[in-house]
Structures are given as C-alpha cells and as structure tokens.
Short mmCIF file of C-alpha atoms in Angstrom, two decimals:
data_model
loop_
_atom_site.label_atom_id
_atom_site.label_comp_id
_atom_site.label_asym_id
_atom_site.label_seq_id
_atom_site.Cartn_x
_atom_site.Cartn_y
_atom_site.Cartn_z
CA UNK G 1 7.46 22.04 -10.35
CA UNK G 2 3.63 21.59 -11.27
CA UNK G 3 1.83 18.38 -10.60
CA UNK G 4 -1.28 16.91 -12.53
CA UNK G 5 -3.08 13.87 -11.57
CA UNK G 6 -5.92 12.23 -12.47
CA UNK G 7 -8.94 12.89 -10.41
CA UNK G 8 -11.72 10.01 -9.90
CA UNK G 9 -13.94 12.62 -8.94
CA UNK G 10 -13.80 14.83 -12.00
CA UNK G 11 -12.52 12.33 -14.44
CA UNK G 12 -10.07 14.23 -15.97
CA UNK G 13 -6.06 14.83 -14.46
CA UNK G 14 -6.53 17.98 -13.06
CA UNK G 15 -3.66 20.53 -11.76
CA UNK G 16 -2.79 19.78 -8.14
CA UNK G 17 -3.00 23.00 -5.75
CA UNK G 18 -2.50 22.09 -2.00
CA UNK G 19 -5.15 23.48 0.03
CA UNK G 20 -2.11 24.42 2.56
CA UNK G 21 0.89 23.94 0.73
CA UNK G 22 2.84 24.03 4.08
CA UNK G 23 0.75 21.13 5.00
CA UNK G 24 0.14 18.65 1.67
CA UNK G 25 -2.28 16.22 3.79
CA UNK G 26 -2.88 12.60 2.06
CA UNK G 27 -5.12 10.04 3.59
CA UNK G 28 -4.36 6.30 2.05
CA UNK G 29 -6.66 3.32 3.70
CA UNK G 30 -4.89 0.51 5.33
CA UNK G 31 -5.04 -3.16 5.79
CA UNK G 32 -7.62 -5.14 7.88
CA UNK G 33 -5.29 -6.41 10.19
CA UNK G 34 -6.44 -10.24 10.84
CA UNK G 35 -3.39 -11.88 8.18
CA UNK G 36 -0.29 -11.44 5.89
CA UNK G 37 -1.49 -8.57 3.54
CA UNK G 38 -1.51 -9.90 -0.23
CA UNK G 39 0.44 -8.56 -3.36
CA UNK G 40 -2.56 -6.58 -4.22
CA UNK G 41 -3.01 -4.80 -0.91
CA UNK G 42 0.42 -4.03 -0.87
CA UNK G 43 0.78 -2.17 -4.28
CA UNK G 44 -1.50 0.64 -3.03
CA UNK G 45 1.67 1.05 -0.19
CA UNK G 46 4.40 1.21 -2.51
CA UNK G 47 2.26 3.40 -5.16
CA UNK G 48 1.06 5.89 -2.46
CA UNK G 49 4.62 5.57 -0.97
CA UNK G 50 5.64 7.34 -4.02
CA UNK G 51 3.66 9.86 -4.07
CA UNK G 52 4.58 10.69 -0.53
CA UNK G 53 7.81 10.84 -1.41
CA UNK G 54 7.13 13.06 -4.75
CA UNK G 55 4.69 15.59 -2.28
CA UNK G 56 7.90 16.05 0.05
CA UNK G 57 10.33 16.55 -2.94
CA UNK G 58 7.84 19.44 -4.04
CA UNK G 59 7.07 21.04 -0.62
CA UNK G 60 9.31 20.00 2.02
CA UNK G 61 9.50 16.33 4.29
CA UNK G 62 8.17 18.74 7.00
CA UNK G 63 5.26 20.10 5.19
CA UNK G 64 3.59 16.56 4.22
CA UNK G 65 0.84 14.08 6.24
CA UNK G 66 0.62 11.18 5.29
CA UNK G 67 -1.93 9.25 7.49
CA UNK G 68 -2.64 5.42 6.64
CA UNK G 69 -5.22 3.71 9.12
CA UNK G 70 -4.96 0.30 10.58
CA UNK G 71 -8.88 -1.56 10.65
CA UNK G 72 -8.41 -3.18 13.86
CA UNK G 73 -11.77 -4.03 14.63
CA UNK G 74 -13.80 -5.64 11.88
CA UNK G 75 -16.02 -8.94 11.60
CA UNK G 76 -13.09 -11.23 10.01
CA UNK G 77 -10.50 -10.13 12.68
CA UNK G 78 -13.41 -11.21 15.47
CA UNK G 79 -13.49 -14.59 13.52
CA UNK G 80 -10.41 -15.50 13.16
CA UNK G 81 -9.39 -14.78 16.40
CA UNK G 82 -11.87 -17.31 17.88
CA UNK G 83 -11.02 -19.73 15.51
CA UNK G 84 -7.21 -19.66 16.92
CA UNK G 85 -8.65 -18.99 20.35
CA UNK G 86 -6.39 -16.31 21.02
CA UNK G 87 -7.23 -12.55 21.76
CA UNK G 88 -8.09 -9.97 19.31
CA UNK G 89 -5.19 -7.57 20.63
CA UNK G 90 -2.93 -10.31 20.48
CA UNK G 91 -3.79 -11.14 16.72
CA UNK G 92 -3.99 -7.22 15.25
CA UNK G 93 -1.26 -6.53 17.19
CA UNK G 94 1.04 -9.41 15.69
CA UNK G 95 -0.28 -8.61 12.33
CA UNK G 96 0.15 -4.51 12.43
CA UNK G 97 3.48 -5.61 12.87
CA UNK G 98 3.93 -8.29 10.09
CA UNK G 99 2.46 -5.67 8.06
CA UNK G 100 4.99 -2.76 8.58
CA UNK G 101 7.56 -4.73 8.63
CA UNK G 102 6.51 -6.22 4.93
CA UNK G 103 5.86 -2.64 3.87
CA UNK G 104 9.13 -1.27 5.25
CA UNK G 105 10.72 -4.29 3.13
CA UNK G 106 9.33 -3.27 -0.08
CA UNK G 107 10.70 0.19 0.67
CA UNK G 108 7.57 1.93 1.83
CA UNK G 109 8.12 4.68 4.50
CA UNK G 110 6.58 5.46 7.67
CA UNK G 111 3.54 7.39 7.37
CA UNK G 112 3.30 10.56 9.01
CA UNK G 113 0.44 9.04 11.17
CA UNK G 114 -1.06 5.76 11.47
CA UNK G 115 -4.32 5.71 13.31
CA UNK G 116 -5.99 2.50 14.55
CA UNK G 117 -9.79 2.25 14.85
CA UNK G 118 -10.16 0.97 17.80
CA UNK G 119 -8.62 4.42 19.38
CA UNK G 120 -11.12 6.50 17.38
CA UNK G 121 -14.90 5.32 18.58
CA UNK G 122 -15.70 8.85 20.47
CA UNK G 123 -15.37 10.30 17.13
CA UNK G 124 -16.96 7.99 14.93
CA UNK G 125 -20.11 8.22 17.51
CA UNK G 126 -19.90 11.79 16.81
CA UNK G 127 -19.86 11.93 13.91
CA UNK G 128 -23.16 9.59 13.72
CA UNK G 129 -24.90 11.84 16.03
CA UNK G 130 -24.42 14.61 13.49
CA UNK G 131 -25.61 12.52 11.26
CA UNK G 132 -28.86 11.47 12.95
CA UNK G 133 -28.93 15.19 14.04
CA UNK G 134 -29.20 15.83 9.88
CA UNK G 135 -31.59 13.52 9.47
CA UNK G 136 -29.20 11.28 7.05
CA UNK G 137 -29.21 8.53 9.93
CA UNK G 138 -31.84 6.03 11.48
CA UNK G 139 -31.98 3.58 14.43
CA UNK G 140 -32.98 0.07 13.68
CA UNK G 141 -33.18 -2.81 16.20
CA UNK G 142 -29.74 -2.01 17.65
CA UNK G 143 -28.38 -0.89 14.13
CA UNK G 144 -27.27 2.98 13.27
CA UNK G 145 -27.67 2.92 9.50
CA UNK G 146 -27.21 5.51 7.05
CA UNK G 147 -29.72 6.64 4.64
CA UNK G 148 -28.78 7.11 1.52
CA UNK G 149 -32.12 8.52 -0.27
CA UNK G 150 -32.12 11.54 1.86
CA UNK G 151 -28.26 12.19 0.45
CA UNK G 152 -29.42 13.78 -2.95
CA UNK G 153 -25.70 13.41 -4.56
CA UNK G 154 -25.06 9.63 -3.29
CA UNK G 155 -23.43 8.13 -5.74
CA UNK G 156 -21.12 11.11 -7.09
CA UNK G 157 -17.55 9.12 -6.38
CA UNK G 158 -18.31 6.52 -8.98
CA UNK G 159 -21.00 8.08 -10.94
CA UNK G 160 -23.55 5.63 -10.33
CA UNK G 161 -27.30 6.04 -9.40
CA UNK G 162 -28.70 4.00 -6.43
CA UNK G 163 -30.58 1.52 -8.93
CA UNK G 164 -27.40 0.77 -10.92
CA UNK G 165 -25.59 0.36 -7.35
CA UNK G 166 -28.14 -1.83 -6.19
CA UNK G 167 -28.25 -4.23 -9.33
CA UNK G 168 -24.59 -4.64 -9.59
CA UNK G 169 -23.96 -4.77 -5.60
CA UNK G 170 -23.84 -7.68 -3.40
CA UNK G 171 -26.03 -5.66 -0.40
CA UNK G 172 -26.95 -7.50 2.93
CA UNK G 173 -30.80 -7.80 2.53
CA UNK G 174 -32.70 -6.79 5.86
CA UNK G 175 -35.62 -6.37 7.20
CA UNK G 176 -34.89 -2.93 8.89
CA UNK G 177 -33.33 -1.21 5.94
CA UNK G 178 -35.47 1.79 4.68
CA UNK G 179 -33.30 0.61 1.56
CA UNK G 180 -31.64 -2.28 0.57
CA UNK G 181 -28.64 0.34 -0.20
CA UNK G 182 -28.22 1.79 3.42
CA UNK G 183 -25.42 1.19 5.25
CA UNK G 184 -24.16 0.02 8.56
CA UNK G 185 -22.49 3.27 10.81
CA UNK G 186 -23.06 1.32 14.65
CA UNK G 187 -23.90 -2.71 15.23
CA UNK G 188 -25.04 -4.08 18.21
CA UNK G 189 -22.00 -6.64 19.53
CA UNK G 190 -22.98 -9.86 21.79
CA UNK G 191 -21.24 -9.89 24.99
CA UNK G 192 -18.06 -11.93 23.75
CA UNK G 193 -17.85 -9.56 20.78
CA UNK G 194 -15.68 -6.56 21.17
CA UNK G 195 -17.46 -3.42 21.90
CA UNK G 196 -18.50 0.07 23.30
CA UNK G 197 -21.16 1.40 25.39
CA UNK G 198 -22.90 3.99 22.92
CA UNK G 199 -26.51 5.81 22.91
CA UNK G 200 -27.70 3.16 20.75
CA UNK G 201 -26.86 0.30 22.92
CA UNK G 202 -23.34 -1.84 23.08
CA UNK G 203 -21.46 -1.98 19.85
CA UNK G 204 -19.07 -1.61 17.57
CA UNK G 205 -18.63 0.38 14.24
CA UNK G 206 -19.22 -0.36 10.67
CA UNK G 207 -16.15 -0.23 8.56
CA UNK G 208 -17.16 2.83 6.42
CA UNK G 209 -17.13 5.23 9.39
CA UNK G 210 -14.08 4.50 10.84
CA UNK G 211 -11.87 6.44 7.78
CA UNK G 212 -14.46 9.13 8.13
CA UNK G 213 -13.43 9.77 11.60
CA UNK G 214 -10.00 8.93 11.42
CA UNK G 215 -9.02 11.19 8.60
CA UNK G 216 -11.08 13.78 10.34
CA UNK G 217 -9.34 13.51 13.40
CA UNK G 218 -5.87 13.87 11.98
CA UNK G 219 -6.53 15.74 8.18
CA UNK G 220 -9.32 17.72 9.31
CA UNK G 221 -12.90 18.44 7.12
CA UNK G 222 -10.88 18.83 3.73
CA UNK G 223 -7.58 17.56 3.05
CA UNK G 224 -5.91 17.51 -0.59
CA UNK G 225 -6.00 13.54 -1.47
CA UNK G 226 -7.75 10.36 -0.81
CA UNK G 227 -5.88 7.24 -2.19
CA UNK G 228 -6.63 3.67 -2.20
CA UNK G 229 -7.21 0.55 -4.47
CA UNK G 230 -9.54 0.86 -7.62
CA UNK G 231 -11.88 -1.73 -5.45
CA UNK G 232 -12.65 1.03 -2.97
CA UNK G 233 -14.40 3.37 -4.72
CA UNK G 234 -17.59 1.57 -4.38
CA UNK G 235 -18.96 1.22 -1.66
CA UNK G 236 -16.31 2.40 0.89
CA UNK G 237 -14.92 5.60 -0.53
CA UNK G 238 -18.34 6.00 -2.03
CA UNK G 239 -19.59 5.73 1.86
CA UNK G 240 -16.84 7.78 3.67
CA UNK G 241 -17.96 10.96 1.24
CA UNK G 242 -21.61 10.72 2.23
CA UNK G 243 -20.65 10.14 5.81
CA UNK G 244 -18.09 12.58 5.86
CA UNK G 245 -19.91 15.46 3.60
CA UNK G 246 -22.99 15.07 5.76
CA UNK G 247 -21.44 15.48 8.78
CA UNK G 248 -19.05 18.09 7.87
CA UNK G 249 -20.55 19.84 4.40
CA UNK G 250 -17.74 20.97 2.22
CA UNK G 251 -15.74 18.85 -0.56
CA UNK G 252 -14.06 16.15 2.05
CA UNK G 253 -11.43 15.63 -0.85
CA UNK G 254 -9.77 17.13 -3.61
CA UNK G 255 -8.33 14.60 -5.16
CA UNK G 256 -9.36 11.05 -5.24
CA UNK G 257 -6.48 8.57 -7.09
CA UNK G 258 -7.11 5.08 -7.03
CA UNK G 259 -4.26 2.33 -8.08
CA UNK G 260 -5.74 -0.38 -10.90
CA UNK G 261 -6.37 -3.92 -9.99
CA UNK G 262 -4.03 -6.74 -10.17
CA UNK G 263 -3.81 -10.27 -11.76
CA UNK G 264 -0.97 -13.00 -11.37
CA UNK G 265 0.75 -14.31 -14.72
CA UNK G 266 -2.90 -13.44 -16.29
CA UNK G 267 -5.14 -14.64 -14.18
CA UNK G 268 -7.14 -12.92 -11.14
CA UNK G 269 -5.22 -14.24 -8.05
CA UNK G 270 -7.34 -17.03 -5.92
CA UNK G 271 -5.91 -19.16 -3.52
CA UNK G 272 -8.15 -21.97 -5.71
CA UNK G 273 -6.02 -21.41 -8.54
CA UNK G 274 -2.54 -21.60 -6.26
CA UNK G 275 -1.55 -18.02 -7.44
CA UNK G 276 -2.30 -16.09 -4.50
CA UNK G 277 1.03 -14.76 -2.50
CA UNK G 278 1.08 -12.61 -0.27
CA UNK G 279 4.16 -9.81 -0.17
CA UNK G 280 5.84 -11.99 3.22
CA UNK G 281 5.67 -14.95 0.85
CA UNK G 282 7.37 -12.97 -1.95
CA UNK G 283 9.62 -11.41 0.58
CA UNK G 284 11.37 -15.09 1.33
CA UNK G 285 12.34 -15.36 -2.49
CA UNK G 286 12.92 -11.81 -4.00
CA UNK G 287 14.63 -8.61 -2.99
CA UNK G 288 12.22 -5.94 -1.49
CA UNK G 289 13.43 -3.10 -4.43
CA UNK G 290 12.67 -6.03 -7.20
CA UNK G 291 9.26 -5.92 -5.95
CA UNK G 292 9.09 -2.80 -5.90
CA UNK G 293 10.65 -2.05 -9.36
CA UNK G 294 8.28 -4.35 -10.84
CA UNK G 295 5.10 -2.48 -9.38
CA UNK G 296 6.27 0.49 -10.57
CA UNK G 297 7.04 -0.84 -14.11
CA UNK G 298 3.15 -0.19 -14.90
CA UNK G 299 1.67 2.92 -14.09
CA UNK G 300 -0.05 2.67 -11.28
CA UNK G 301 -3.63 3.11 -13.07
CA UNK G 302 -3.62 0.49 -15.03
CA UNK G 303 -3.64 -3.17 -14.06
CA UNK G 304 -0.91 -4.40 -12.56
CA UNK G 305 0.07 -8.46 -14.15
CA UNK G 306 2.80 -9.82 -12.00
CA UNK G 307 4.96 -11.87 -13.25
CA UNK G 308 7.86 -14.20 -12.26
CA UNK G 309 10.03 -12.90 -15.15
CA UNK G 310 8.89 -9.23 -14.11
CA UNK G 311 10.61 -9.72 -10.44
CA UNK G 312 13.63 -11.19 -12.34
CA UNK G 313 13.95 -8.25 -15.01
CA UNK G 314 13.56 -5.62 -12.12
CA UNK G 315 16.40 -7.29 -10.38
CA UNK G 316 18.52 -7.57 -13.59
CA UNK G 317 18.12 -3.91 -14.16
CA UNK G 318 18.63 -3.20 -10.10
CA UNK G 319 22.01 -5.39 -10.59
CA UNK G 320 23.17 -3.12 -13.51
CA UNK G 321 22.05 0.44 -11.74
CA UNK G 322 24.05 -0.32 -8.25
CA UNK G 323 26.77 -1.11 -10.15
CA UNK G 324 26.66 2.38 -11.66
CA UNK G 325 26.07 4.14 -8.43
CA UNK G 326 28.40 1.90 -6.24
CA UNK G 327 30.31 4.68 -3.71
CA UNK G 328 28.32 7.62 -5.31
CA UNK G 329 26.57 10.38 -3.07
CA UNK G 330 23.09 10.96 -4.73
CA UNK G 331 23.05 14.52 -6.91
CA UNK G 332 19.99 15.96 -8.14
CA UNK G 333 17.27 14.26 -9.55
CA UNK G 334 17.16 14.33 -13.78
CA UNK G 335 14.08 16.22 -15.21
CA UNK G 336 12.83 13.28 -16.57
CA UNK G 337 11.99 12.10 -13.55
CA UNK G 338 10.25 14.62 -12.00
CA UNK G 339 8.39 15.14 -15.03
CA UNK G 340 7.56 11.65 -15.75
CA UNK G 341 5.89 12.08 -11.67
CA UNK G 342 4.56 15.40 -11.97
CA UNK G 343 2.22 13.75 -14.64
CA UNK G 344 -0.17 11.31 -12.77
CA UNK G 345 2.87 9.60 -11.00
CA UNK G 346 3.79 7.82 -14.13
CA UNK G 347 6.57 5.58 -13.07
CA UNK G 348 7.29 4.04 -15.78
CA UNK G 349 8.14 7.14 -17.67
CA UNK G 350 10.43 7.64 -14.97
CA UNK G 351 11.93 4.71 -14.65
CA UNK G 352 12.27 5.23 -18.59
CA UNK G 353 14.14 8.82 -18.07
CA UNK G 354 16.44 6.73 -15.31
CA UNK G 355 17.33 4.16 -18.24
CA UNK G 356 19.02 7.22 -20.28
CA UNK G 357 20.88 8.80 -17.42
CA UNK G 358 24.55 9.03 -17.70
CA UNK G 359 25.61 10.22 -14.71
CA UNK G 360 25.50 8.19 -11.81
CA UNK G 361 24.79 10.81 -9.08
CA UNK G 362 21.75 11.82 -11.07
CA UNK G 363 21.13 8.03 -11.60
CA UNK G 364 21.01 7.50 -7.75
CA UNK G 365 18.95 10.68 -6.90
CA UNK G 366 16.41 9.45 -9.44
CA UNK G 367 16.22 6.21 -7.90
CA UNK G 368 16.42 7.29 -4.51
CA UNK G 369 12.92 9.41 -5.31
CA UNK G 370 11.15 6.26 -6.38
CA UNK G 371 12.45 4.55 -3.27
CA UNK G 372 14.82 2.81 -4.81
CA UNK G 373 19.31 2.57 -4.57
CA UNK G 374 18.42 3.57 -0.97
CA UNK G 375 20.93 0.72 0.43
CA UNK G 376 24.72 0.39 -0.52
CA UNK G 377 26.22 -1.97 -3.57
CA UNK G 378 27.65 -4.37 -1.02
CA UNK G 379 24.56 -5.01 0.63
CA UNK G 380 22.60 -5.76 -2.78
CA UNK G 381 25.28 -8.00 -4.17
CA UNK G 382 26.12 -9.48 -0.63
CA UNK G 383 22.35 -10.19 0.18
CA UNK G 384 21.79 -7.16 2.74
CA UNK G 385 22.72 -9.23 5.71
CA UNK G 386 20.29 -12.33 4.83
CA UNK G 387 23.31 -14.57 4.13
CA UNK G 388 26.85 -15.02 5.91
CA UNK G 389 29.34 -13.13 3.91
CA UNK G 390 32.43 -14.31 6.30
CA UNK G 391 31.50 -17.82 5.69
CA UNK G 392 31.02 -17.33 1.69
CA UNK G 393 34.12 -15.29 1.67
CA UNK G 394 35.93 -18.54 3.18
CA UNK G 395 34.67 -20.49 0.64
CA UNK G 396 35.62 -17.97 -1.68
CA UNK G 397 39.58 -17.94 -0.24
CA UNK G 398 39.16 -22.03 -0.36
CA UNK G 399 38.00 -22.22 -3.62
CA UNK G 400 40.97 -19.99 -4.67
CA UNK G 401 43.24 -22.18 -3.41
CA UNK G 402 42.28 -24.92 -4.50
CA UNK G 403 42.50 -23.73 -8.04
CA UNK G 404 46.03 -22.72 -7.27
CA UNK G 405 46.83 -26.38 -5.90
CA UNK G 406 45.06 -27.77 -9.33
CA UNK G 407 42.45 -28.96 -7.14
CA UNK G 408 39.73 -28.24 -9.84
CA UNK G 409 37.67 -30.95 -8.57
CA UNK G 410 37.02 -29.80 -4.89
CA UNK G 411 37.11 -26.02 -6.71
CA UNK G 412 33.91 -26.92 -8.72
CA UNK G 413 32.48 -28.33 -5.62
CA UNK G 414 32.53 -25.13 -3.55
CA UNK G 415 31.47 -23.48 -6.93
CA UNK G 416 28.28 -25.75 -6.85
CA UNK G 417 27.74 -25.86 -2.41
CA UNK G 418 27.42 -21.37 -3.44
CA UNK G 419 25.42 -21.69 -6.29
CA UNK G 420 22.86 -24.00 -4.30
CA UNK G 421 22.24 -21.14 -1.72
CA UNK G 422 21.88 -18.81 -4.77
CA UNK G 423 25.83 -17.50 -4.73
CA UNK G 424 27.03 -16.37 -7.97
CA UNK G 425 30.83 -16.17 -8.32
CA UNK G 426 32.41 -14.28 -10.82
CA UNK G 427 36.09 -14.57 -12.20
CA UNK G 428 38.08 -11.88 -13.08
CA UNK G 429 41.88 -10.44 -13.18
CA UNK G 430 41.78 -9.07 -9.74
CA UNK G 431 40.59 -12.50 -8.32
CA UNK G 432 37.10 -14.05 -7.45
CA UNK G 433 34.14 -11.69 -6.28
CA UNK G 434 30.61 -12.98 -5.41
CA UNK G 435 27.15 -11.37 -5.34
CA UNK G 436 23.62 -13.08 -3.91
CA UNK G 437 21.44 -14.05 -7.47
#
C-alpha cells in the first residue's frame, strides 16, 4: 500500500519511500524523566505508536526501529532531586518506569530501542568535536556553544530567519554568546552536579545534543522520520538538524511529522487553572483504550481538546465494538482503514471506516491496527483485573436470590453497594450479567 504524510520540512504531504525499506527507522523524542508525564506528552506516544504499528503492517514487525529516548540528565531532574534529597538515579529511574508503565496502559508498544542520555556522552562529545573541528562550535568560559551564523541554512525546520527567532524566543542572554541565538552543546557542572570529565572541563550536555547523538548511534546519519510534539520544532528539532547536519552533512531526516498541541475542555492546560492531569491521573478513572480512542478521534495534526464527554463517548463506542468482536479471531484489516492511515495517519477517517464495518473479524483487525480490541470482552466489561469479579459475582448470585425470596429490598441494596464501585448490572432472560461502567 502507498503512504503519504505530511512533511514539516517541505510543507506539503509528500509520498513516503523508506530509505531501506527492510529497515523503516523512526526516531520519536521522549519524556524528561523528573515526574508523571502529562496528557500532552503522552499523545505524541500513542500518535507515534500508531504509526509504528502502520510502518510494520506495510513492511514487516522485523523490518521497523522505532527508537524513543529517555532525557535522563537535564537541569529540572538535578532540581528536583535535591529538593526531595534523594539521588538522581533513584528519581529517573522510578520515573522511566512510571512512564512505561503509563504508556503501556494507554496501549503504546515497546519501542524497538529506548536510549537514555546519560549512556550516550562519548558520542555527544564527538559529535561536538566535529563540530568545533567545522568551525560551527566555540568555547566560552566552560561553555561549548553552537554557532548558529556560521550555519547558512539555520532556521530551515520552521522557516524562520535568526531575527524572527530571536524576537519571538525566550533566549538566555549572556555575556559569552557570539549571539544571543547560540546554543548550549557542553556546560560546566559544580562538583555536586552530575557530570563528565570532557576536553572542555567537567560537565554535562545541553539537551539539544543528546537526540543528535542518540539517534545517530542507533538510526545512523539519515533515517526516514523524526516525530515529536508541534512544540519541538523550534528550538530543539530546529537544533538537532544543525547539530546533526554539521556534523554529519546529508539530510538527517526525511520526514519530519509533528502531533498539534493540546487544550483541556477549551482552555490551555495549567495547573493554575486546575485542568492539568497527567495520563497516571487519568489512568485511576478511565480505561487505557478510552484514552486512547479519544486521542485518536482528532487527527493527530490538529489540536487535540480533551474532554470529559470525549473519554466517555470513546468508551461508549469501545462498549458497543467488544461486544461485536467478543470470541472473534481478528481477519484482515478493511481498506478503509489502511487508507484512512496511508493518508497522513488520519485516524479519524479510520476510526470512521471501523464505524461501517459489518463483519466483526474485519472490525477487530481494524481495531487491533490502531491499538485498540487488543484485550478480550470479559476483561473490558469485567474491569481487566482492577476489580474482584468472584466477589461481584457473589453479589450477583445474592442479589438473585434475593429477588427469588421477594427480598426486593436487600436486592436493591446490593444493586446500589455495585453501582457505588461503578458495577452496572444488567437484567435479562438468561439471568443477571454485570460489566465495570
């Protein structure tokens, strides 16, 4: 099948032709691991999950890398960890966790690879040697920065000139910056700082040069797609193609996608205004696949508004599908589907073309390629192991009796004890069944 998507670079949805197609390679940047990643940091996983799972549909689960980084080393993680007094292992290494654990919740599969920073610094000081080497990189009191007038084409990414980046930038204002628009590649680190003995003293990276060399190290000098949030592109994707073409030469990246930005019932999410969540706090009320379903409802260029009655329609329409695909092996995906996702991922087309299917093996394959129907009818209605089906099927039994004993009053009491932990029952000629609202 033939895939277009739309290319930040070019502006336009170009055709997509692998560089190898018997290795697709995708680089997609990861959380800064210091706390619970927010709604918004997790819709680039589920999008890019997608597409993951589109690329191995097309050319084979064997012939797809997908690397997505982990930023363990970065000024907030440093603070935060001496605010709680504890280690900074300790606290990325707790949080890497919470964070694939959320991810794997909201469906999201493994990446191929998932490199952490702090087990990349020989390459990201060679790759600032080169740079030095090609005179696009100065020393500064302790500082390795990069300069950006001597890279003619800065500012290609998001088609911006350094004077327009400059006035609508917030940039750290020192004194030895050639330009207030150079940026940071090495930073001195005090002695309670984490660090690494370097040729330009002891240190640590900037952030921007840590994709460079990570997706180097495991995608090589030009890999087929870059992904990320729409908030990237400038500076950091911006930065990793100067770092990464001036090291290296060549394109870096074929195909830059970026997911749109996201809002909460209309209004940008701030923890001042109470609507900030992050996806473990979402996790505790909704269904992983709701979530998911509702990202996907919007395509993922456009900005994303979540919604409380957008988590509850996706599970409505989740209820009605595993019905229709209860005990049904998966088939092969319908068209619509893959040509809803051969055309710049759109989702919502293809959730659309899932809407008209008839047949319920089709119906599950569908699903199954957006990462959803993955688990078993029981599980959704039964709550997936989060509640205690042998004591609600107890009640269940109970309550049954006690309608056969006339014992309506004790009958509507179990009926209200279910429907406090969220325990729907449902009447019918073959008895009483129950499923988790």
């Amino acid at each position: 099948m033939s895939l277009r998507f739309y290319n930040t670079k070019t502006r336009a949805k170009d055709d997509f032709a692998p560089l190898d197609p018997h290795n697709v390679r995708m680089y997609v940047c990861g959380p800064t691991v210091y706390d619970f990643a927010h709604i918004g940091n997790a819709r680039p996983a589920v999008v890019f999950d997608v597409l993951f799972r589109l690329l191995r549909h097309v050319y084979g689960a064997d012939h797809v890398t997908y690397a997505r980084n982990i930023t363990d080393v970065e000024d907030k993680i440093i603070e935060r960890a001496a605010r709680e007094g504890r280690s900074i292992e300790d606290l990325t290494n707790q949080t890497t966790k919470q964070y694939q654990d959320d991810m794997a919740a909201l469906g999201a599969l493994p990446p191929t690879v998932e490199p952490r920073a702090t087990g990349h610094i020989a390459e990201m000081q060679d790759i600032i040697a080169t740079l030095i080497d090609n005179g696009l990189a100065y020393e500064a009191e302790g500082h390795v920065l990069y300069d950006v007038a001597a890279k003619k084409d800065y500012g290609s990414l998001s088609n911006r000139s350094i004077d327009d980046m400059i006035a609508g930038a917030r940039v750290e204002v020192a004194p030895y910056k050639k330009n207030p628009m150079d940026f940071v590649l090495w930073k001195p680190s005090s002695e309670d700082m984490p660090g690494w003995a370097s040729p330009w003293g002891y240190g640590r990276p900037g952030w921007h040069i840590e994709c460079s060399a990570m997706s180097h190290k495991h995608l090589g000098e030009h890999f087929d797609i870059h992904g990320g949030g729409r908030d990237l592109i400038f500076p950091h994707h911006e930065n990793e193609v100067a770092q990464s073409t001036g090291a290296f030469g060549g394109d870096f990246v074929s195909v830059w996608m970026h997911n749109g930005y996201l809002t909460v019932e209309g209004e940008k999410m701030s923890k001042s205004l109470g609507n900030f969540f992050t996806a473990h706090d979402l996790l505790a009320d909704h269904s992983g696949e709701a979530i998911r379903l509702a990202m996907l409802s919007t395509h993922y260029r456009q900005p994303l508004d979540w919604t409380a009655q957008g988590v509850h329609d996706a599970k409505t329409v989740l209820d009605r599908w595993y019905r229709q695909v209860d005990n049904v092996t998966a088939g092969e995906v319908p068209q619509g589907v893959l040509d809803a996702l051969g055309d710049d991922l759109n989702t919502p087309g293809a959730i659309a073309a899932l809407h008209q299917e008839k047949d319920p093996a089709a119906l599950k394959a569908g699903a199954n390629l957006l990462g959803l129907l993955e688990g078993s009818a029981e599980d959704w209605f039964h709550g997936g192991g989060d509640v205690d089906a042998a004591a609600i099927d107890a009640l269940v039994a109970e309550r049954t009796q006690a309608k056969a004993d006339k014992d309506f009053a004790r009958a509507d009491e179990i009926r209200d004890q279910l429907a406090a932990q969220n325990i729907i029952l449902e009447d019918g000629p073959g008895g009483t069944s129950w499923r988790k609202e």
